[in-house]
PDB file of C-alpha atoms and ligand atoms in Angstrom:
ATOM      1  CA  MET A  10      69.965 -27.657  -4.481  1.00 84.00           C
ATOM      2  CA  ASN A  11      70.238 -30.631  -6.821  1.00 92.00           C
ATOM      3  CA  PRO A  12      69.492 -34.096  -5.480  1.00 96.00           C
ATOM      4  CA  LEU A  13      72.432 -36.387  -4.802  1.00 97.00           C
ATOM      5  CA  ILE A  14      70.432 -39.422  -5.881  1.00 98.00           C
ATOM      6  CA  GLU A  15      67.584 -39.271  -8.350  1.00 98.00           C
ATOM      7  CA  PHE A  16      65.503 -42.186  -9.638  1.00 98.00           C
ATOM      8  CA  GLN A  17      63.319 -41.259 -12.595  1.00 98.00           C
ATOM      9  CA  GLN A  18      60.787 -43.998 -13.385  1.00 98.00           C
ATOM     10  CA  VAL A  19      63.394 -46.669 -12.773  1.00 98.00           C
ATOM     11  CA  CYS A  20      62.400 -50.199 -13.859  1.00 98.00           C
ATOM     12  CA  LYS A  21      64.285 -53.463 -13.512  1.00 97.00           C
ATOM     13  CA  TYR A  22      63.038 -56.553 -15.303  1.00 96.00           C
ATOM     14  CA  TYR A  23      64.374 -60.079 -15.139  1.00 94.00           C
ATOM     15  CA  GLN A  24      63.536 -62.556 -17.840  1.00 92.00           C
ATOM     16  CA  MET A  25      62.864 -66.002 -16.355  1.00 91.00           C
ATOM     17  CA  GLY A  26      62.133 -68.217 -19.346  1.00 93.00           C
ATOM     18  CA  GLU A  27      58.700 -67.160 -20.549  1.00 93.00           C
ATOM     19  CA  THR A  28      57.904 -64.833 -17.677  1.00 94.00           C
ATOM     20  CA  THR A  29      59.228 -61.378 -16.891  1.00 94.00           C
ATOM     21  CA  VAL A  30      59.852 -60.629 -13.224  1.00 94.00           C
ATOM     22  CA  VAL A  31      59.321 -56.958 -12.429  1.00 96.00           C
ATOM     23  CA  ALA A  32      61.742 -56.197  -9.592  1.00 97.00           C
ATOM     24  CA  ALA A  33      61.450 -52.403  -9.869  1.00 98.00           C
ATOM     25  CA  ASP A  34      58.335 -50.862 -11.352  1.00 97.00           C
ATOM     26  CA  HIS A  35      58.631 -47.153 -12.258  1.00 98.00           C
ATOM     27  CA  ILE A  36      60.378 -46.091  -9.069  1.00 98.00           C
ATOM     28  CA  SER A  37      60.974 -42.364  -8.654  1.00 98.00           C
ATOM     29  CA  PHE A  38      62.514 -40.538  -5.697  1.00 98.00           C
ATOM     30  CA  GLN A  39      65.135 -37.947  -4.863  1.00 98.00           C
ATOM     31  CA  ILE A  40      67.593 -38.065  -2.000  1.00 98.00           C
ATOM     32  CA  TYR A  41      69.429 -34.917  -0.933  1.00 97.00           C
ATOM     33  CA  LYS A  42      72.786 -34.380   0.729  1.00 97.00           C
ATOM     34  CA  GLY A  43      72.637 -34.909   4.469  1.00 96.00           C
ATOM     35  CA  GLU A  44      69.509 -37.089   4.536  1.00 96.00           C
ATOM     36  CA  LEU A  45      69.134 -40.347   6.458  1.00 96.00           C
ATOM     37  CA  VAL A  46      66.684 -42.445   4.444  1.00 97.00           C
ATOM     38  CA  ALA A  47      65.470 -45.983   5.101  1.00 96.00           C
ATOM     39  CA  ILE A  48      64.295 -48.044   2.144  1.00 97.00           C
ATOM     40  CA  VAL A  49      61.957 -50.659   3.578  1.00 95.00           C
ATOM     41  CA  GLY A  50      59.709 -53.424   2.361  1.00 94.00           C
ATOM     42  CA  SER A  51      59.004 -57.097   2.817  1.00 92.00           C
ATOM     43  CA  SER A  52      61.015 -59.887   1.203  1.00 92.00           C
ATOM     44  CA  GLY A  53      60.907 -59.639  -2.588  1.00 94.00           C
ATOM     45  CA  SER A  54      59.646 -56.035  -2.593  1.00 96.00           C
ATOM     46  CA  GLY A  55      62.695 -54.782  -4.504  1.00 96.00           C
ATOM     47  CA  LYS A  56      65.033 -53.450  -1.812  1.00 95.00           C
ATOM     48  CA  SER A  57      68.182 -55.208  -3.018  1.00 92.00           C
ATOM     49  CA  THR A  58      67.305 -54.294  -6.578  1.00 95.00           C
ATOM     50  CA  CYS A  59      67.237 -50.607  -5.579  1.00 96.00           C
ATOM     51  CA  MET A  60      70.347 -50.979  -3.479  1.00 94.00           C
ATOM     52  CA  ASN A  61      72.255 -52.527  -6.397  1.00 93.00           C
ATOM     53  CA  ILE A  62      71.181 -49.729  -8.691  1.00 96.00           C
ATOM     54  CA  ILE A  63      71.955 -46.953  -6.175  1.00 96.00           C
ATOM     55  CA  GLY A  64      75.306 -48.636  -5.517  1.00 95.00           C
ATOM     56  CA  CYS A  65      76.135 -48.771  -9.248  1.00 94.00           C
ATOM     57  CA  LEU A  66      76.387 -52.561  -9.092  1.00 91.00           C
ATOM     58  CA  ASP A  67      73.560 -52.814 -11.609  1.00 91.00           C
ATOM     59  CA  VAL A  68      71.813 -50.468 -14.040  1.00 93.00           C
ATOM     60  CA  PRO A  69      68.084 -49.945 -14.701  1.00 95.00           C
ATOM     61  CA  THR A  70      66.405 -51.806 -17.563  1.00 95.00           C
ATOM     62  CA  GLN A  71      64.387 -48.667 -18.179  1.00 96.00           C
ATOM     63  CA  GLY A  72      64.272 -45.181 -16.652  1.00 97.00           C
ATOM     64  CA  THR A  73      67.123 -43.033 -15.398  1.00 98.00           C
ATOM     65  CA  TYR A  74      69.349 -43.044 -12.343  1.00 97.00           C
ATOM     66  CA  LEU A  75      71.274 -39.832 -11.752  1.00 97.00           C
ATOM     67  CA  LEU A  76      74.015 -39.862  -9.126  1.00 96.00           C
ATOM     68  CA  LYS A  77      75.330 -36.350  -8.492  1.00 95.00           C
ATOM     69  CA  GLY A  78      73.721 -35.430 -11.784  1.00 95.00           C
ATOM     70  CA  GLN A  79      75.559 -38.140 -13.745  1.00 95.00           C
ATOM     71  CA  ASP A  80      73.532 -40.667 -15.704  1.00 96.00           C
ATOM     72  CA  VAL A  81      74.699 -44.006 -14.338  1.00 95.00           C
ATOM     73  CA  GLY A  82      72.836 -45.989 -17.011  1.00 91.00           C
ATOM     74  CA  GLN A  83      75.178 -44.587 -19.675  1.00 92.00           C
ATOM     75  CA  MET A  84      78.375 -45.689 -17.931  1.00 93.00           C
ATOM     76  CA  ASN A  85      80.597 -48.613 -18.889  1.00 92.00           C
ATOM     77  CA  LYS A  86      82.025 -51.099 -16.377  1.00 91.00           C
ATOM     78  CA  ASN A  87      85.160 -49.055 -15.666  1.00 92.00           C
ATOM     79  CA  GLN A  88      83.218 -45.865 -15.142  1.00 93.00           C
ATOM     80  CA  LEU A  89      80.803 -47.670 -12.810  1.00 93.00           C
ATOM     81  CA  ALA A  90      83.719 -49.031 -10.779  1.00 91.00           C
ATOM     82  CA  GLU A  91      85.225 -45.567 -10.550  1.00 91.00           C
ATOM     83  CA  VAL A  92      81.963 -43.984  -9.415  1.00 93.00           C
ATOM     84  CA  ARG A  93      81.507 -46.761  -6.844  1.00 92.00           C
ATOM     85  CA  ASN A  94      84.942 -46.097  -5.460  1.00 91.00           C
ATOM     86  CA  GLN A  95      84.706 -42.323  -5.415  1.00 92.00           C
ATOM     87  CA  LEU A  96      81.128 -41.659  -4.410  1.00 95.00           C
ATOM     88  CA  LEU A  97      79.886 -44.644  -2.431  1.00 95.00           C
ATOM     89  CA  GLY A  98      80.703 -46.315   0.860  1.00 94.00           C
ATOM     90  CA  PHE A  99      79.182 -49.752   1.436  1.00 93.00           C
ATOM     91  CA  ILE A 100      78.147 -51.456   4.669  1.00 92.00           C
ATOM     92  CA  PHE A 101      76.926 -55.048   4.289  1.00 88.00           C
ATOM     93  CA  GLN A 102      74.965 -57.351   6.568  1.00 86.00           C
ATOM     94  CA  GLN A 103      77.831 -59.847   6.721  1.00 86.00           C
ATOM     95  CA  TYR A 104      80.509 -57.133   7.110  1.00 87.00           C
ATOM     96  CA  ASN A 105      82.529 -58.557   4.166  1.00 91.00           C
ATOM     97  CA  LEU A 106      85.869 -58.114   5.933  1.00 95.00           C
ATOM     98  CA  LEU A 107      88.875 -60.040   4.612  1.00 96.00           C
ATOM     99  CA  PRO A 108      89.842 -62.547   7.343  1.00 96.00           C
ATOM    100  CA  LYS A 109      93.565 -62.680   6.546  1.00 97.00           C
ATOM    101  CA  LEU A 110      94.031 -58.919   6.741  1.00 97.00           C
ATOM    102  CA  ASN A 111      94.147 -57.042  10.020  1.00 97.00           C
ATOM    103  CA  LEU A 112      91.682 -54.244  10.754  1.00 97.00           C
ATOM    104  CA  VAL A 113      93.710 -51.348   9.422  1.00 97.00           C
ATOM    105  CA  GLU A 114      94.482 -53.262   6.211  1.00 97.00           C
ATOM    106  CA  ASN A 115      90.785 -53.994   5.751  1.00 97.00           C
ATOM    107  CA  VAL A 116      89.893 -50.331   6.166  1.00 97.00           C
ATOM    108  CA  GLU A 117      92.626 -49.312   3.691  1.00 96.00           C
ATOM    109  CA  ILE A 118      91.131 -51.325   0.811  1.00 94.00           C
ATOM    110  CA  PRO A 119      88.977 -48.567  -0.772  1.00 92.00           C
ATOM    111  CA  LEU A 120      91.969 -46.206  -0.642  1.00 95.00           C
ATOM    112  CA  MET A 121      94.126 -48.769  -2.427  1.00 92.00           C
ATOM    113  CA  TYR A 122      91.677 -48.823  -5.308  1.00 87.00           C
ATOM    114  CA  ALA A 123      91.700 -45.029  -5.270  1.00 87.00           C
ATOM    115  CA  GLY A 124      95.496 -45.016  -5.656  1.00 89.00           C
ATOM    116  CA  VAL A 125      96.247 -43.275  -2.343  1.00 94.00           C
ATOM    117  CA  SER A 126      99.877 -43.619  -1.140  1.00 96.00           C
ATOM    118  CA  LYS A 127     100.693 -46.268   1.452  1.00 96.00           C
ATOM    119  CA  ARG A 128     101.517 -43.762   4.141  1.00 97.00           C
ATOM    120  CA  GLU A 129      98.379 -41.694   3.706  1.00 97.00           C
ATOM    121  CA  ARG A 130      96.295 -44.889   3.525  1.00 97.00           C
ATOM    122  CA  ARG A 131      97.606 -46.044   6.857  1.00 97.00           C
ATOM    123  CA  GLU A 132      97.009 -42.651   8.502  1.00 97.00           C
ATOM    124  CA  ARG A 133      93.481 -42.301   7.208  1.00 97.00           C
ATOM    125  CA  ALA A 134      92.543 -45.905   8.005  1.00 97.00           C
ATOM    126  CA  ARG A 135      93.797 -45.553  11.575  1.00 97.00           C
ATOM    127  CA  ALA A 136      91.876 -42.298  11.985  1.00 96.00           C
ATOM    128  CA  ALA A 137      88.712 -44.003  10.685  1.00 95.00           C
ATOM    129  CA  LEU A 138      89.193 -46.855  13.167  1.00 96.00           C
ATOM    130  CA  GLU A 139      89.592 -44.255  15.951  1.00 96.00           C
ATOM    131  CA  GLU A 140      86.309 -42.715  14.859  1.00 92.00           C
ATOM    132  CA  VAL A 141      84.446 -45.974  15.388  1.00 92.00           C
ATOM    133  CA  GLY A 142      86.175 -46.590  18.723  1.00 93.00           C
ATOM    134  CA  LEU A 143      88.544 -49.335  17.545  1.00 95.00           C
ATOM    135  CA  GLY A 144      91.782 -47.363  17.239  1.00 95.00           C
ATOM    136  CA  GLU A 145      93.560 -49.571  19.762  1.00 96.00           C
ATOM    137  CA  LYS A 146      92.723 -52.788  17.943  1.00 95.00           C
ATOM    138  CA  TRP A 147      94.117 -51.920  14.530  1.00 95.00           C
ATOM    139  CA  ARG A 148      96.482 -54.916  14.415  1.00 96.00           C
ATOM    140  CA  HIS A 149      93.775 -57.462  15.248  1.00 97.00           C
ATOM    141  CA  LYS A 150      92.154 -59.792  12.719  1.00 97.00           C
ATOM    142  CA  PRO A 151      88.374 -59.542  12.137  1.00 96.00           C
ATOM    143  CA  MET A 152      87.782 -62.986  13.715  1.00 96.00           C
ATOM    144  CA  GLU A 153      89.091 -61.693  17.019  1.00 96.00           C
ATOM    145  CA  LEU A 154      86.227 -59.197  17.267  1.00 95.00           C
ATOM    146  CA  SER A 155      82.545 -59.416  18.154  1.00 92.00           C
ATOM    147  CA  GLY A 156      79.916 -59.023  15.432  1.00 91.00           C
ATOM    148  CA  GLY A 157      79.179 -55.442  16.469  1.00 91.00           C
ATOM    149  CA  GLN A 158      82.866 -54.570  16.428  1.00 94.00           C
ATOM    150  CA  GLN A 159      83.260 -56.126  12.980  1.00 94.00           C
ATOM    151  CA  GLN A 160      80.378 -54.034  11.745  1.00 91.00           C
ATOM    152  CA  ARG A 161      82.110 -50.951  13.174  1.00 94.00           C
ATOM    153  CA  VAL A 162      85.210 -51.857  11.138  1.00 96.00           C
ATOM    154  CA  SER A 163      83.041 -52.053   8.043  1.00 95.00           C
ATOM    155  CA  ILE A 164      81.623 -48.607   8.899  1.00 95.00           C
ATOM    156  CA  ALA A 165      85.203 -47.302   9.124  1.00 96.00           C
ATOM    157  CA  ARG A 166      85.954 -48.884   5.740  1.00 96.00           C
ATOM    158  CA  ALA A 167      82.846 -47.237   4.261  1.00 95.00           C
ATOM    159  CA  LEU A 168      83.884 -43.836   5.628  1.00 93.00           C
ATOM    160  CA  VAL A 169      87.570 -43.791   4.851  1.00 95.00           C
ATOM    161  CA  GLY A 170      87.210 -42.700   1.220  1.00 92.00           C
ATOM    162  CA  HIS A 171      84.956 -39.730   2.175  1.00 92.00           C
ATOM    163  CA  PRO A 172      82.081 -40.980   0.002  1.00 94.00           C
ATOM    164  CA  ALA A 173      79.135 -38.801  -0.981  1.00 94.00           C
ATOM    165  CA  VAL A 174      76.692 -41.558   0.029  1.00 96.00           C
ATOM    166  CA  ILE A 175      76.911 -44.319   2.627  1.00 95.00           C
ATOM    167  CA  LEU A 176      74.832 -47.316   1.605  1.00 95.00           C
ATOM    168  CA  ALA A 177      73.981 -49.814   4.319  1.00 93.00           C
ATOM    169  CA  ASP A 178      72.235 -53.067   3.332  1.00 91.00           C
ATOM    170  CA  GLU A 179      70.573 -54.688   6.374  1.00 90.00           C
ATOM    171  CA  PRO A 180      73.493 -53.498   8.550  1.00 89.00           C
ATOM    172  CA  THR A 181      71.922 -54.827  11.736  1.00 88.00           C
ATOM    173  CA  GLY A 182      70.599 -58.062  10.223  1.00 85.00           C
ATOM    174  CA  ALA A 183      73.315 -60.287  11.704  1.00 83.00           C
ATOM    175  CA  LEU A 184      73.394 -58.617  15.132  1.00 86.00           C
ATOM    176  CA  ASP A 185      71.464 -59.057  18.369  1.00 87.00           C
ATOM    177  CA  SER A 186      69.072 -56.216  19.129  1.00 86.00           C
ATOM    178  CA  ARG A 187      71.332 -54.347  21.559  1.00 87.00           C
ATOM    179  CA  THR A 188      74.351 -54.417  19.227  1.00 88.00           C
ATOM    180  CA  GLY A 189      72.052 -53.620  16.329  1.00 87.00           C
ATOM    181  CA  ARG A 190      70.894 -50.472  18.141  1.00 88.00           C
ATOM    182  CA  GLU A 191      74.509 -49.514  18.718  1.00 86.00           C
ATOM    183  CA  VAL A 192      75.353 -49.829  15.028  1.00 87.00           C
ATOM    184  CA  LEU A 193      72.221 -47.904  14.148  1.00 90.00           C
ATOM    185  CA  GLY A 194      73.278 -45.217  16.636  1.00 92.00           C
ATOM    186  CA  MET A 195      76.551 -44.893  14.747  1.00 90.00           C
ATOM    187  CA  LEU A 196      74.702 -44.417  11.464  1.00 92.00           C
ATOM    188  CA  GLN A 197      72.597 -41.729  13.164  1.00 93.00           C
ATOM    189  CA  ASP A 198      75.801 -40.054  14.371  1.00 92.00           C
ATOM    190  CA  LEU A 199      77.119 -40.052  10.806  1.00 92.00           C
ATOM    191  CA  HIS A 200      73.888 -38.404   9.711  1.00 93.00           C
ATOM    192  CA  ARG A 201      74.249 -35.763  12.425  1.00 94.00           C
ATOM    193  CA  GLN A 202      77.774 -35.077  11.175  1.00 92.00           C
ATOM    194  CA  GLY A 203      76.300 -34.298   7.763  1.00 93.00           C
ATOM    195  CA  HIS A 204      76.765 -37.592   5.938  1.00 94.00           C
ATOM    196  CA  THR A 205      74.134 -38.875   3.545  1.00 96.00           C
ATOM    197  CA  VAL A 206      73.042 -42.357   4.611  1.00 96.00           C
ATOM    198  CA  VAL A 207      70.756 -44.763   2.753  1.00 97.00           C
ATOM    199  CA  LEU A 208      69.741 -47.702   4.898  1.00 95.00           C
ATOM    200  CA  ILE A 209      68.047 -50.792   3.497  1.00 95.00           C
ATOM    201  CA  THR A 210      66.036 -52.888   5.936  1.00 93.00           C
ATOM    202  CA  HIS A 211      62.988 -55.119   6.216  1.00 90.00           C
ATOM    203  CA  ASP A 212      62.660 -54.170   9.906  1.00 89.00           C
ATOM    204  CA  ASN A 213      60.181 -51.390  10.744  1.00 89.00           C
ATOM    205  CA  SER A 214      61.713 -50.807  14.169  1.00 87.00           C
ATOM    206  CA  ILE A 215      64.999 -49.974  12.442  1.00 89.00           C
ATOM    207  CA  ALA A 216      63.377 -47.945   9.678  1.00 91.00           C
ATOM    208  CA  VAL A 217      61.564 -45.589  12.061  1.00 90.00           C
ATOM    209  CA  GLN A 218      64.950 -44.478  13.397  1.00 90.00           C
ATOM    210  CA  ALA A 219      65.642 -42.861  10.024  1.00 93.00           C
ATOM    211  CA  GLN A 220      64.342 -39.408   9.206  1.00 92.00           C
ATOM    212  CA  ARG A 221      62.528 -40.487   6.099  1.00 96.00           C
ATOM    213  CA  ILE A 222      61.109 -43.806   4.899  1.00 96.00           C
ATOM    214  CA  ILE A 223      60.678 -45.001   1.334  1.00 97.00           C
ATOM    215  CA  ARG A 224      58.488 -48.112   1.438  1.00 96.00           C
ATOM    216  CA  LEU A 225      58.434 -50.581  -1.421  1.00 96.00           C
ATOM    217  CA  GLU A 226      55.867 -53.174  -2.286  1.00 96.00           C
ATOM    218  CA  ASP A 227      56.011 -55.340  -5.410  1.00 96.00           C
ATOM    219  CA  GLY A 228      58.684 -53.099  -6.876  1.00 97.00           C
ATOM    220  CA  GLN A 229      56.689 -49.903  -6.400  1.00 97.00           C
ATOM    221  CA  VAL A 230      56.971 -47.013  -3.953  1.00 97.00           C
ATOM    222  CA  VAL A 231      53.896 -47.135  -1.714  1.00 96.00           C
ATOM    223  CA  TYR A 232      55.069 -44.542   0.814  1.00 96.00           C
ATOM    224  CA  ASP A 233      57.694 -41.804   0.792  1.00 97.00           C
ATOM    225  CA  GLY A 234      57.729 -39.376   3.692  1.00 96.00           C
ATOM    226  CA  PRO A 235      58.624 -38.757   7.314  1.00 95.00           C
ATOM    227  CA  SER A 236      59.283 -41.838   9.408  1.00 93.00           C
ATOM    228  CA  ASN A 237      57.069 -40.622  12.261  1.00 89.00           C
ATOM    229  CA  ALA A 238      53.833 -40.502  10.238  1.00 89.00           C
ATOM    230  CA  PRO A 239      51.436 -43.338  11.139  1.00 83.00           C
ATOM    231  CA  GLU A 240      51.181 -44.551   7.557  1.00 83.00           C
ATOM    232  CA  ALA A 241      54.991 -44.834   7.310  1.00 84.00           C
ATOM    233  CA  VAL A 242      55.037 -48.306   8.799  1.00 76.00           C
ATOM    234  CA  VAL A 243      51.614 -49.608   7.780  1.00 70.00           C
ATOM    235  CA  THR A 244      51.379 -51.056   4.321  1.00 61.00           C
ATOM    236  CA  PRO A 245      48.217 -49.964   2.499  1.00 55.00           C
ATOM    237  CA  ARG A 246      47.092 -53.557   2.000  1.00 57.00           C
ATOM    238  CA  ALA A 247      47.678 -54.618   5.596  1.00 54.00           C
ATOM    239  CA  ALA A 248      45.624 -51.582   6.642  1.00 51.00           C
ATOM    240  CA  GLY A 249      42.693 -53.023   4.725  1.00 48.00           C
ATOM    241  CA  GLY A 250      42.599 -50.200   2.224  1.00 46.00           C
ATOM    242  CA  GLY A 251      41.265 -52.460  -0.503  1.00 46.00           C
ATOM    243  CA  SER A 252      42.884 -52.884  -3.858  1.00 46.00           C
ATOM    244  CA  LEU A 253      45.582 -50.467  -4.982  1.00 47.00           C
TER     245      LEU A 253
HETATM  246  N1  LIG B 306      68.741 -61.977 -10.629  1.00 77.80           N
HETATM  247  C1  LIG B 306      67.417 -62.125 -10.560  1.00 77.80           C
HETATM  248  N2  LIG B 306      66.765 -62.900 -11.446  1.00 77.80           N
HETATM  249  C2  LIG B 306      65.440 -63.042 -11.405  1.00 77.80           C
HETATM  250  N3  LIG B 306      64.630 -62.450 -10.503  1.00 77.80           N
HETATM  251  C3  LIG B 306      65.208 -61.680  -9.597  1.00 77.80           C
HETATM  252  C4  LIG B 306      66.624 -61.462  -9.557  1.00 77.80           C
HETATM  253  N4  LIG B 306      66.921 -60.637  -8.534  1.00 77.80           N
HETATM  254  C5  LIG B 306      65.744 -60.348  -7.935  1.00 77.80           C
HETATM  255  N5  LIG B 306      64.716 -60.964  -8.576  1.00 77.80           N
HETATM  256  C6  LIG B 306      63.275 -60.866  -8.229  1.00 77.80           C
HETATM  257  O1  LIG B 306      62.955 -59.501  -8.107  1.00 77.80           O
HETATM  258  C7  LIG B 306      62.091 -59.262  -6.997  1.00 77.80           C
HETATM  259  C8  LIG B 306      62.739 -58.271  -6.034  1.00 77.80           C
HETATM  260  O2  LIG B 306      63.889 -58.864  -5.470  1.00 77.80           O
HETATM  261  P1  LIG B 306      64.833 -58.147  -4.414  1.00 77.80           P
HETATM  262  O3  LIG B 306      66.008 -59.022  -4.229  1.00 77.80           O
HETATM  263  O4  LIG B 306      65.087 -56.757  -4.851  1.00 77.80           O
HETATM  264  O5  LIG B 306      63.920 -58.139  -3.096  1.00 77.80           O
HETATM  265  P2  LIG B 306      64.280 -57.715  -1.595  1.00 77.80           P
HETATM  266  O6  LIG B 306      63.287 -56.681  -1.201  1.00 77.80           O
HETATM  267  O7  LIG B 306      65.708 -57.365  -1.493  1.00 77.80           O
HETATM  268  O8  LIG B 306      63.980 -59.045  -0.770  1.00 77.80           O
HETATM  269  P3  LIG B 306      64.733 -59.655   0.539  1.00 77.80           P
HETATM  270  O9  LIG B 306      64.213 -58.887   1.721  1.00 77.80           O
HETATM  271  O10 LIG B 306      64.271 -61.059   0.558  1.00 77.80           O
HETATM  272  O11 LIG B 306      66.191 -59.507   0.345  1.00 77.80           O
HETATM  273  C9  LIG B 306      61.816 -60.630  -6.391  1.00 77.80           C
HETATM  274  O12 LIG B 306      60.604 -61.105  -6.901  1.00 77.80           O
HETATM  275  C10 LIG B 306      62.977 -61.468  -6.878  1.00 77.80           C
HETATM  276  O13 LIG B 306      62.608 -62.814  -6.966  1.00 77.80           O
HETATM  277 MG1  LIG B 307      67.338 -58.181  -0.430  1.00 77.80          MG
END
């Protein structure tokens, strides 16, 4: 089986005047269909950089990113937008719902970009809202919901286009711990249903709920393996392992 996501020695550099910031430093990993993977690391470790590359919002400076075998680095803006729409479903920390649209209209947005007819859009969006337990509320505006409910709407919006990969960037970051667990439970359900989920978080207690952890430090992968191994949540430096 071919990997769905493959990073081959991916580097991302930012030029800041005289200095070069290395945000991703030869990162390699493979993610297969049906996996639930948490990408973790402290602030500045390169999580958002990876997320932006996986999500086709940015391309590597060096190295190769293959999404379903396609080389994303070779794509132009239109191709990137198309791949984003067809293959990826996004869940953001701040939900990113449009306040003037009601819930079903918010969930329809990815289908609009995909050119799906109005009638089918409405049907699929309502079904997706049912799936996250908000079928009854489809006419409401986002502001009329709790944070957890808004995040469930954004999960519905991520799912509605049947993406190959669901990318969640700190999806529980704006929620209290109980609601955060609920949202995480929904991501675990999606995984059980066979979806591929990549979760980005700085929170170890969230990360260990995934099946596999990829830990970043200073733009490098310092751990990649099962989330229940003791070394999964202990950074080599914090463990006093000396210099790397
Ligand atoms: N546009 C940019 N220009 C310059 N440097 C950048 C840019 N984006 C990120 N960086 C740098 O790259 C490194 C990795 O940043 P990144 O945003 O990926 O970290 P992160 O793990 O997402 O952190 P956080 O948990 O704080 O969101 C940091 O040192 C950051 O300052
Ligand atoms: Mg970040």
